[in-house]
Coordinates of C-alpha atoms and ligand atoms in Angstrom, one line a residue:
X25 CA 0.0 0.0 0.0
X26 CA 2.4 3.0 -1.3
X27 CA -0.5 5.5 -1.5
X28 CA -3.1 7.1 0.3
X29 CA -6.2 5.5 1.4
X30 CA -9.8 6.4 1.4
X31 CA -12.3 6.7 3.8
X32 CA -15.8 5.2 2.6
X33 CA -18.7 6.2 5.0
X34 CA -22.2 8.1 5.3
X35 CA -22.6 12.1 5.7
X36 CA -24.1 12.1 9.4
X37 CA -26.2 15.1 8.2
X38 CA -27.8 13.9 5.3
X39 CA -26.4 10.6 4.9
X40 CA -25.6 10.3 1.3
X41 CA -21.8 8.3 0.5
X42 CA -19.3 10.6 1.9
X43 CA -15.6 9.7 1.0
X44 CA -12.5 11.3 2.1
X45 CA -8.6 11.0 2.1
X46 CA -7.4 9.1 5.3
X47 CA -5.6 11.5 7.4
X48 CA -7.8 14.3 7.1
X49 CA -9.6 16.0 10.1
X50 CA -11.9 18.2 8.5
X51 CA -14.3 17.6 5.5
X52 CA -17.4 19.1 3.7
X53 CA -20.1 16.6 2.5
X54 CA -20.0 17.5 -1.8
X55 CA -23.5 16.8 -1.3
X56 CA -25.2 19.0 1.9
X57 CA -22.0 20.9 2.0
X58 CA -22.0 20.2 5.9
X59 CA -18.5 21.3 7.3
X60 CA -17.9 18.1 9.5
X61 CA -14.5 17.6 11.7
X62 CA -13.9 14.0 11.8
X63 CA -13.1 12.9 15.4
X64 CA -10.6 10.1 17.1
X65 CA -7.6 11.8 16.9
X66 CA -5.0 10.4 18.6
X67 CA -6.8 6.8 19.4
X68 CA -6.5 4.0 17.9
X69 CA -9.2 3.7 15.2
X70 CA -10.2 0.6 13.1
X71 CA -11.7 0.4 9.8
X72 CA -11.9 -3.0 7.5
X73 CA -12.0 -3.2 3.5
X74 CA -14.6 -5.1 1.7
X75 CA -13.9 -8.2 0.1
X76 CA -14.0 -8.1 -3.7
X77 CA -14.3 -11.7 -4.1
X78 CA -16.9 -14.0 -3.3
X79 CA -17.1 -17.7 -2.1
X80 CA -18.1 -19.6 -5.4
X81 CA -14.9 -17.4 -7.2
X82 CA -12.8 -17.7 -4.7
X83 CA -13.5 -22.0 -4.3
X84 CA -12.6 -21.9 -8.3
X85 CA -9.3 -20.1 -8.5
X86 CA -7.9 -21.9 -5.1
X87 CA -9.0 -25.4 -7.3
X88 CA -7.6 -24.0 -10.8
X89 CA -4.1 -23.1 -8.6
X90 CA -4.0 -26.0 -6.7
X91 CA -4.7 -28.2 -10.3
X92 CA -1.8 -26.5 -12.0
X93 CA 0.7 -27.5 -9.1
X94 CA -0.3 -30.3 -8.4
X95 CA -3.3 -31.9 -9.2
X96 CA -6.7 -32.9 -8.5
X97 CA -8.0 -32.1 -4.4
X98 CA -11.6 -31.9 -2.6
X99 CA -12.7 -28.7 -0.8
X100 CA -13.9 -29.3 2.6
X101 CA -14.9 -25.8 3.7
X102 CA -14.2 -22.2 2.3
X103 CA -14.1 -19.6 5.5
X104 CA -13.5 -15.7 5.0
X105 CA -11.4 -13.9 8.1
X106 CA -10.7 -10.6 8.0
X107 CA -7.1 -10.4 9.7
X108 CA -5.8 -7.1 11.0
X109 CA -3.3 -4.9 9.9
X110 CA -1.4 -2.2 12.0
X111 CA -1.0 1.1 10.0
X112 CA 1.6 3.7 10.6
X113 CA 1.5 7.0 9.1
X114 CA 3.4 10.2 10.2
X115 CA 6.1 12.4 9.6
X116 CA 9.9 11.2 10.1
X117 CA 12.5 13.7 11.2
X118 CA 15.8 12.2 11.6
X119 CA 19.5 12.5 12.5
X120 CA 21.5 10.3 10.8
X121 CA 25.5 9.7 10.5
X122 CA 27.0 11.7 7.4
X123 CA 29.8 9.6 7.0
X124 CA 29.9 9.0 3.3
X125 CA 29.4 5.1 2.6
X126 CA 31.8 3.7 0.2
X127 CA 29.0 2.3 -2.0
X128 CA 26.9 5.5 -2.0
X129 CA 23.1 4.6 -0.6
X130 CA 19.6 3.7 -2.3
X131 CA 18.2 6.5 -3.7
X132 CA 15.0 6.8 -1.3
X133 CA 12.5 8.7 -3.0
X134 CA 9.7 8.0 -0.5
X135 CA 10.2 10.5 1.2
X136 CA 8.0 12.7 -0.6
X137 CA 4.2 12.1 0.3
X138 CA 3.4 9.6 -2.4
X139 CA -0.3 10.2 -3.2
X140 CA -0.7 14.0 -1.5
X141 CA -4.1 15.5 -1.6
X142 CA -4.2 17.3 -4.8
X143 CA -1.1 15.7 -5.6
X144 CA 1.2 17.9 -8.5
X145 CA 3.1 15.5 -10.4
X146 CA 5.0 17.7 -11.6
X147 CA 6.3 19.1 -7.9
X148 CA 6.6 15.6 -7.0
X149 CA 8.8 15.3 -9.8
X150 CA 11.1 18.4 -9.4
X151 CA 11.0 17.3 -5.5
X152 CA 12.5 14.0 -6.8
X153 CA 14.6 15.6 -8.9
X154 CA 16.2 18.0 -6.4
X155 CA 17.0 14.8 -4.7
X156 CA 18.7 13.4 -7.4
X157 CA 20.6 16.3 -8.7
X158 CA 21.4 16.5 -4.6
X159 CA 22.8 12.7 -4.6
X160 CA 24.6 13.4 -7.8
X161 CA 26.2 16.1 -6.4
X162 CA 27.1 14.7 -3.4
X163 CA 28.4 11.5 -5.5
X164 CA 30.8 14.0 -7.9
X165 CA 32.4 15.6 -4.4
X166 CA 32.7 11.9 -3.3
X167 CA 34.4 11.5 -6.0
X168 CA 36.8 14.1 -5.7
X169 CA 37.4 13.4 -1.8
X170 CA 35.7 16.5 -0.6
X171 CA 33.3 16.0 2.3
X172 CA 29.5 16.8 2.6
X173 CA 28.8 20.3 3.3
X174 CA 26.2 21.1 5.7
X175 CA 22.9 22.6 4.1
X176 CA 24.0 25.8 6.4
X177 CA 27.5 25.7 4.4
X178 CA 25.4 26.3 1.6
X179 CA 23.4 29.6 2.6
X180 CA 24.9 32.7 3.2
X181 CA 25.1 33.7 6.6
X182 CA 22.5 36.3 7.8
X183 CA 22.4 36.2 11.5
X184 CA 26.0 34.9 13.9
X185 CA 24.3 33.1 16.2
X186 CA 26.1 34.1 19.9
X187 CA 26.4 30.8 21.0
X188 CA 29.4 30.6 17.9
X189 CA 31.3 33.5 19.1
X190 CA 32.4 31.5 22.1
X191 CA 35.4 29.5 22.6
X192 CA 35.9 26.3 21.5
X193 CA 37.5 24.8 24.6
X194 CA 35.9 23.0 26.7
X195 CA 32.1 24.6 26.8
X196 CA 30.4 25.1 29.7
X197 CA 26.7 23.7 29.3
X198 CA 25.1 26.5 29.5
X199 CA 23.4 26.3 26.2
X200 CA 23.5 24.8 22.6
X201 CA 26.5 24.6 21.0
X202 CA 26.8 24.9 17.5
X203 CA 25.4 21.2 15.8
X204 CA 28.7 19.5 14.9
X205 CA 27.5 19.7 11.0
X206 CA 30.4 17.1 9.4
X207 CA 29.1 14.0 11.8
X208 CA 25.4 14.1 11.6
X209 CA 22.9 15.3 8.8
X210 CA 19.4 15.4 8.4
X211 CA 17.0 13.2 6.5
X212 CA 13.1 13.8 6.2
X213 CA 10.7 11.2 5.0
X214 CA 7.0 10.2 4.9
X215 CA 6.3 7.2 7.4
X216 CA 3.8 4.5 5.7
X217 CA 4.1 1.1 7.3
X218 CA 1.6 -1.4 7.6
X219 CA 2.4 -4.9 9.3
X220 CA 0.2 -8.0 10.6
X221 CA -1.5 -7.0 13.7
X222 CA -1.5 -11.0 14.9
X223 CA 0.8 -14.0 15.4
X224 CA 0.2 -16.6 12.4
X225 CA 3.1 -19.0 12.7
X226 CA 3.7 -20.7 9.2
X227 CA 2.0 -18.2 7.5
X228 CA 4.8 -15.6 7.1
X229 CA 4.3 -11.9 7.3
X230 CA 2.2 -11.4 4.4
X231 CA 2.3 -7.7 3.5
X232 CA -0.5 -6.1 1.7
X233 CA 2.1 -4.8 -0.6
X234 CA 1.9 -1.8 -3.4
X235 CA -1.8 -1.9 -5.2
X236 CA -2.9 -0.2 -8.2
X237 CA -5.9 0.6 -7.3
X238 CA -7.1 2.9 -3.9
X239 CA -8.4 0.6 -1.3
X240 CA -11.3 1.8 0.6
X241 CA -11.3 2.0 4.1
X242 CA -14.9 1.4 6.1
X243 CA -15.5 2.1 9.9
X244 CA -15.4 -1.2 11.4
X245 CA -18.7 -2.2 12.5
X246 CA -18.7 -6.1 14.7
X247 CA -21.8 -6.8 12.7
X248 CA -21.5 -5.8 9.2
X249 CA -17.8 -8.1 9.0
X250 CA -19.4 -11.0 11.7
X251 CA -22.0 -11.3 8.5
X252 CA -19.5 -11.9 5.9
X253 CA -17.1 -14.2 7.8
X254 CA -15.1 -14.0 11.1
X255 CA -13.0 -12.1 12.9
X256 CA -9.6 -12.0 14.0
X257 CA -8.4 -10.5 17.0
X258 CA -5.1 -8.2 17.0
X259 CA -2.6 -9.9 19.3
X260 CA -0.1 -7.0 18.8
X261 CA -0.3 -4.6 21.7
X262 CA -0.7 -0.9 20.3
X263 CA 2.5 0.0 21.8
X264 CA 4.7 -3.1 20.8
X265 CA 2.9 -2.0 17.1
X266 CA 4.5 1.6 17.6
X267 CA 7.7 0.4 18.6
X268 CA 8.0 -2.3 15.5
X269 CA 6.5 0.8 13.2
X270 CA 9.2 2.4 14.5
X271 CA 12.0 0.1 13.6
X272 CA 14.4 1.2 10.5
X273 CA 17.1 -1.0 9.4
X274 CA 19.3 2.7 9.2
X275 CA 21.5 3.8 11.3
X276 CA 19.5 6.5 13.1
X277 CA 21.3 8.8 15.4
X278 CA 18.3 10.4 16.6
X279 CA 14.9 11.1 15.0
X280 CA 11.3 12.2 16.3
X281 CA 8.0 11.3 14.5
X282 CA 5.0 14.0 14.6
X283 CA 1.7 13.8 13.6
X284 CA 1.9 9.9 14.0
X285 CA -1.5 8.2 13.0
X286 CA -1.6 4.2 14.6
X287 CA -5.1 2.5 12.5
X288 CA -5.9 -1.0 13.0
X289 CA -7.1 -2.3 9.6
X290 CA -8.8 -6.0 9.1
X291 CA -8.1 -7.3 5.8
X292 CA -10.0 -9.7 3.8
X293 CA -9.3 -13.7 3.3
X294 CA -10.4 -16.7 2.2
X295 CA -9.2 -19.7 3.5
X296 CA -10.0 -22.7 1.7
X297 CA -9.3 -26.1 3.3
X298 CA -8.8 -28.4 1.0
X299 CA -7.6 -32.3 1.0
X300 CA -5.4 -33.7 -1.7
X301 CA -3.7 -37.2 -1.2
X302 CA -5.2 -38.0 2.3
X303 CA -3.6 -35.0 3.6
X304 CA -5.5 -31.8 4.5
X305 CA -3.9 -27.7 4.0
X306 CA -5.1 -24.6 3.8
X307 CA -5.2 -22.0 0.2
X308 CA -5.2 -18.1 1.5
X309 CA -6.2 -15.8 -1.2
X310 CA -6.4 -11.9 -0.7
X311 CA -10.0 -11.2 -1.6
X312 CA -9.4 -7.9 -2.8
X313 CA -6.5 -8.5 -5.2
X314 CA -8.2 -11.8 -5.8
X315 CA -5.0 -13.5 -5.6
X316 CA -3.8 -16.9 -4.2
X317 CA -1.0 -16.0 -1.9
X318 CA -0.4 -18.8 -0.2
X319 CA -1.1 -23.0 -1.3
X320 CA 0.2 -25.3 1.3
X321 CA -0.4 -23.7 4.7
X322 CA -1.1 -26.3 7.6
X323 CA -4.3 -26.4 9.0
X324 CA -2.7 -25.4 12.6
X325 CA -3.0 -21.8 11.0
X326 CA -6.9 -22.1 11.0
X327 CA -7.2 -22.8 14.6
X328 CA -5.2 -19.7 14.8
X329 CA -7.3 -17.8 13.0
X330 CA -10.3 -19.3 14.6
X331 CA -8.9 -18.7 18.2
X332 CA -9.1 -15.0 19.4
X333 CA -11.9 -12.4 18.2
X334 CA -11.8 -8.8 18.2
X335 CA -12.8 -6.8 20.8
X336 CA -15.1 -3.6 19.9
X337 CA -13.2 -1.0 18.3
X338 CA -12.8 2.5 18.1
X339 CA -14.0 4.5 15.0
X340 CA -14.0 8.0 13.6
X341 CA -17.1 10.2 14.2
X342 CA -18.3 13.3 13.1
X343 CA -19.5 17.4 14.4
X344 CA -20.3 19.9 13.1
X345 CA -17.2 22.3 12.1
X346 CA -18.0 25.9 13.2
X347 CA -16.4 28.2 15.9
X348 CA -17.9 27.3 19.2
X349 CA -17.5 31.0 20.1
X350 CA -19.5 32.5 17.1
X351 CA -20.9 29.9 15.2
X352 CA -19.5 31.0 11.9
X353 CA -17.5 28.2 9.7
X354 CA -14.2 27.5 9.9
X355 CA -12.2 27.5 7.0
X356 CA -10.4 24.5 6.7
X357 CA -8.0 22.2 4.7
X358 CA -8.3 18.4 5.2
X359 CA -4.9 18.1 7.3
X360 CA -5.7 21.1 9.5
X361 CA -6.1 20.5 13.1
X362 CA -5.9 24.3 14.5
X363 CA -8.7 26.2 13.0
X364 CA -8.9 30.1 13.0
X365 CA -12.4 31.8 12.8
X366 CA -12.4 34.8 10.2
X367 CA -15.3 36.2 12.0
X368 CA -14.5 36.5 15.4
X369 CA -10.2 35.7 15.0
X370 CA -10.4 33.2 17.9
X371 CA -8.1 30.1 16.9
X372 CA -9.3 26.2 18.2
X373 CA -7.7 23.6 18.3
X374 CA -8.5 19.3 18.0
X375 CA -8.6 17.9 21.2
X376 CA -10.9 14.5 21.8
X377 CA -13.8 15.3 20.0
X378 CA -13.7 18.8 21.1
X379 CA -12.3 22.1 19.7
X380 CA -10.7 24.3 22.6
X381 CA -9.5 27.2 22.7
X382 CA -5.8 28.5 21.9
X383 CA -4.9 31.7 22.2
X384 CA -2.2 33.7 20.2
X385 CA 0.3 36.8 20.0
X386 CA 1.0 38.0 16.7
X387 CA 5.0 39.3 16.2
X388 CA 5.5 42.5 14.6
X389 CA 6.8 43.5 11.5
X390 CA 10.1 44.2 12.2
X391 CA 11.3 47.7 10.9
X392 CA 11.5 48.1 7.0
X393 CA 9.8 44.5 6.6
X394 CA 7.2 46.8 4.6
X395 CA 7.1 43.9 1.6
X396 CA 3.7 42.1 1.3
X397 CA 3.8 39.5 4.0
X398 CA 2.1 36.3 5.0
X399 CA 1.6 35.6 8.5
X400 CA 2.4 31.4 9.1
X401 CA 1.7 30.3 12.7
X402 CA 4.7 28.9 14.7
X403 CA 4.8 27.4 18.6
X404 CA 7.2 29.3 20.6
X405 CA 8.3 27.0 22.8
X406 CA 10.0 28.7 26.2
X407 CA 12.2 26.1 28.0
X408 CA 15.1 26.0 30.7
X409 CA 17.9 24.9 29.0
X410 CA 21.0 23.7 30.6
X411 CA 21.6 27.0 33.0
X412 CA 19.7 29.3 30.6
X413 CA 16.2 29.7 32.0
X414 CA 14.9 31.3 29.0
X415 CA 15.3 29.9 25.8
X416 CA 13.0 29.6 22.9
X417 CA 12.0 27.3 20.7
X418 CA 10.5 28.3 17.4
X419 CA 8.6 25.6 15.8
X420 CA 6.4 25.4 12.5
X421 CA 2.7 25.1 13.3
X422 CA 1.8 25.0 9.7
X423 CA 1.8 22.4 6.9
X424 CA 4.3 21.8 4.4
X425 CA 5.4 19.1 2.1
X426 CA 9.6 19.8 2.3
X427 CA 9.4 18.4 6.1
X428 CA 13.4 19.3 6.3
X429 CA 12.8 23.1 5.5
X430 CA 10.6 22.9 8.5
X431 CA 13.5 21.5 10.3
X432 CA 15.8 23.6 8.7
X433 CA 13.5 26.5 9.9
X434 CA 13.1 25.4 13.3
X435 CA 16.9 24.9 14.1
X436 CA 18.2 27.9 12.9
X437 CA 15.6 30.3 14.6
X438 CA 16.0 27.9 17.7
X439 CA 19.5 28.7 17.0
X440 CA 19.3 32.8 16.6
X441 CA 16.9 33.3 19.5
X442 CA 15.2 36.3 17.6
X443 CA 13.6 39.4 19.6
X444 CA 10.8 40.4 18.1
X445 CA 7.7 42.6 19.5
X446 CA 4.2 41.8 20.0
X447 CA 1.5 43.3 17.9
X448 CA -1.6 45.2 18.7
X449 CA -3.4 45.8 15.8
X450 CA -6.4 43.2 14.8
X451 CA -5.6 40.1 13.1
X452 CA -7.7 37.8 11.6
X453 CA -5.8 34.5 10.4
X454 CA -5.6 33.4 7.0
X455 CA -5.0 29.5 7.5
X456 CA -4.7 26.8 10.0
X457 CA -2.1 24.8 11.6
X458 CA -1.3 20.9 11.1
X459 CA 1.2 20.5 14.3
X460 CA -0.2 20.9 17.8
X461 CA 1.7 21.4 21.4
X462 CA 2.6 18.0 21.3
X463 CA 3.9 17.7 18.0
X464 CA 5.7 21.1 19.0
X465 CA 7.3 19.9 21.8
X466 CA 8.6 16.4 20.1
X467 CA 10.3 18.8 17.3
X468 CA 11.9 20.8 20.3
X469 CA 13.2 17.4 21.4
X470 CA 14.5 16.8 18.0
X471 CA 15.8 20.5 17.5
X472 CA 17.6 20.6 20.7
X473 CA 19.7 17.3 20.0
X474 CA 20.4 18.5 16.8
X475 CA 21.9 22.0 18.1
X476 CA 23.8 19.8 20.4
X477 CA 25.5 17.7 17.8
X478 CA 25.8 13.9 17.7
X479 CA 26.7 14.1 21.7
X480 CA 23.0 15.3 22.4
X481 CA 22.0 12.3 20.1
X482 CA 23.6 9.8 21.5
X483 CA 22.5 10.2 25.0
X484 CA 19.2 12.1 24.5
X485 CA 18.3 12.2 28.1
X486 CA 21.6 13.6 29.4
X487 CA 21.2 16.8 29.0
X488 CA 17.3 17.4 28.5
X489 CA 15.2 20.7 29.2
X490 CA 12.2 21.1 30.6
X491 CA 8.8 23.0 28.5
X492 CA 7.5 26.5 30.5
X493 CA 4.9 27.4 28.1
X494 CA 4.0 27.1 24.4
X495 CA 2.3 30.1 22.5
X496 CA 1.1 29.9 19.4
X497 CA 2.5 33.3 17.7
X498 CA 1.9 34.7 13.7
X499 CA 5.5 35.6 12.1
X500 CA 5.4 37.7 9.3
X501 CA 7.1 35.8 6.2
X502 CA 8.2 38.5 3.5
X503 CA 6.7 37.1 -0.2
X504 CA 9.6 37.2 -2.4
X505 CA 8.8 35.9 -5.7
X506 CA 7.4 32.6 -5.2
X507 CA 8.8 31.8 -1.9
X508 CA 8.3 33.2 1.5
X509 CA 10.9 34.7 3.6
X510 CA 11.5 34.5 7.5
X511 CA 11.8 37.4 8.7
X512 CA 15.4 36.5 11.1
X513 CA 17.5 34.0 9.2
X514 CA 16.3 34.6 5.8
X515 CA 15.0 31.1 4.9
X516 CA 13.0 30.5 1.7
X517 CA 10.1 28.9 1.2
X518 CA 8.7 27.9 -2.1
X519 CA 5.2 28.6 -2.1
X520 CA 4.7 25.5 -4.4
X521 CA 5.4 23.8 -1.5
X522 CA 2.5 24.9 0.7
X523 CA -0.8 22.6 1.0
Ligands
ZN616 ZN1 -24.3 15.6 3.7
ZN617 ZN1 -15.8 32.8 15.6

């Protein structure tokens, strides 16, 4: 499954189909035009796919496979089970060793969102591209025995952070040191894993693999899958799933996952027992590819399979989408999960199946920043810090696809501490905000090891810091062509970029 999945249920309002791209946490029905924000955020939800393929096909292709192997065999009962899958989704920020290997690595492309909402080939492509050209590069200085410069080697220096002007003997920790950039570098990617949710010895892992076609995703309902055929129960505890999702065969110095999405998915099978030469097996086939994966499987695996039910699960619900202060919509994309009322300005954020409240500063423009701006909304994260009581964190709030220019973004402004002042004059925001306080805080975690260098990575919790406050503040980015601007270290950010 290398792309994006759909959500297949009703419109509570008016209950015609509603469908929607997993992931998102605000829709409109295209039929009442309902705002709705989808609920279950951070729980573990379940949904199951439909089985394409019914008993009497399913009996004929496990007999035609089983003929063209190896002859003639009886059926003695077809069963359908929908199995469950674990589904990790989220976004992967990580410090990795920069030691050039001597055989170069894969080219890992996936870390672009495969199947984005509104996808642009064509920025996919140039995204790839810039990876390419990137590895390329890289390969030709490889090749000429130079080393890999840090991304900051490559952008002109706007702001000298003070922490650089101090000696390099010995520092005292009493605050972030500059990241030792020739020993680690940073890597961004798209998580997508999905893995068997239950122990089938003899059966192998079987993975649902890349399809060609979107598989739809249905709230799991007991009853609606108990009619079709049975149910097995997830074995897998939730957080032994997270840690195994987790797992990369890389050699990660340090990385931090935000917005991670855990879904428990039961997948269609039929099992057909069958008995050829006095001897009884089991046939799997996926009954949505309609393919038989697996010929020869003891019939242990059925009393498996048979063994543990599910529990009830967990779905996604619905309400309304409007500003509890005012009542007026919210504007919205899919991803969002801070929303900002254009009537009255209050800002709201997901939290259960509620929307509370967040309040916000907005920074000044800071003087002769008179060039059309965009505000973009960014936690400021206040921490004590080794012996510095006050630092800041500044951490993106908003969505965008080149997850290392957030990083990029964060580190260096974590890196600058900027003074800026607060404005007074009425604002009313113009978007929302994909990254809450506790998305914040894990980027701090990953910002502050990366300002420390590969020491802070290697023993995250020697020299941790502890969260004041969070406020959610609007920075003025300059629009500069087709990028925005941040106002203090001068990053870019191509607007293209933005979804
Ligand atoms: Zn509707
Ligand atoms: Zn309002």
């Amino acid at each position: 499954m290398n792309s994006r999945l759909t959500v297949s249920t009703e419109c509570p309002t008016c209950g015609a189909p509603l469908d929607f791209t997993e992931g998102s946490h605000a829709i409109q029905c295209g039929h009442c035009r309902s705002r709705l924000l989808v609920t279950g955020r951070k729980q573990l939800l379940s949904y199951f796919i439909s089985p394409k393929l019914d008993v009497h096909r399913a009996v004929a292709k496990a007999l035609v496979a089983q003929k063209e192997a190896e002859g003639e065999c009886r059926v003695i009962a077809p069963q359908l089970y929908f199995i469950p899958y674990y589904r990790l989704t989220g976004h992967d920020f990580i410090w990795e060793r920069a030691a050039p290997k001597p055989k170069g690595e894969p080219i890992d492309l996936s870390g672009f969102p495969p199947d984005p909402p509104q996808a642009d080939l064509g920025e996919t492509l140039q995204a790839a591209s810039e990876v390419l050209s990137g590895v390329w590069e890289f390969g030709k200085r490889l090749y000429r025995g130079e080393r890999e410069p840090s991304p900051e080697a490559e952008e002109p220096p706007k702001v000298a952070p003070p922490q650089s002007k101090r000696p390099a003997v010995a520092p005292p920790r009493s605050g972030p040191e500059p990241i030792e950039e020739d020993e680690v570098t940073f890597r961004d990617r798209y998580v997508e894993k999905n893995f068997i949710a239950c122990d089938l010895k003899g059966w192998g892992s079987y993975s649902l693999g890349v399809r060609p076609a979107v598989l739809r995703l249905e709230l799991f309902r007991k009853e609606a899958l108990e009619a079709q055929g049975r149910i097995v129960g997830a074995t897998l505890s939730s957080e032994e799933a997270l840690r195994q999702g987790m797992k990369g065969a890389e050699p990660v110095l340090y990385r931090q996952v935000l917005g991670q999405v855990l879904s428990l998915i039961y997948f269609p099978f039929w099992v057909i027992r069958v008995q050829r030469s006095g001897e009884e097996r089991l046939i799997f086939l996926d009954a949505v590819s309609e393919r038989v994966i697996q010929r020869d499987a003891p019939v242990s695996l059925q009393e498996m399979l048979d063994r543990s039910a599910a529990a009830d699960a967990t779905t996604i619900g619905f309400r309304p989408l409007a500003c509890p202060n005012c009542g007026w919509d919210l504007p919205f994309t899919p991803e969002d999960i801070l929303f900002f009322c254009t009537s009255c300005a209050r800002g709201w954020q997901i939290r259960g199946s509620d929307l509370s409240e967040i309040p916000y500063e907005v920074a000044a423009l800071l003087p002769g920043g008179e060039t059309p701006t965009r505000h973009l909304p960014m936690w400021v994260l206040h921490a004590e810090v080794d012996r510095n009581p006050s630092f800041r964190f500044f951490l993106p709030a908003f969505r965008y696809r080149r997850l290392k220019l957030l990083g990029d973004l964060a580190r260096r402004l974590s890196k600058a501490q900027p003074a800026y002042t607060v404005s007074a004059e009425s604002f009313v925001p113009s978007q929302g905000g994909c990254y809450d306080q506790e998305d914040a805080a894990l980027l701090a975690r990953f910002t502050w090891a990366g300002l420390q260098g590969k020491r802070g990575m290697d023993d995250p919790e020697e020299n941790p810091f502890s969260v004041r406050r969070a406020t959610l503040t609007w920075f003025p980015f300059q629009v500069e062509g087709n990028g925005l601007r941040d106002p203090f270290v001068g990053i870019n950010l191509p607007q293209n970029l933005f979804v």
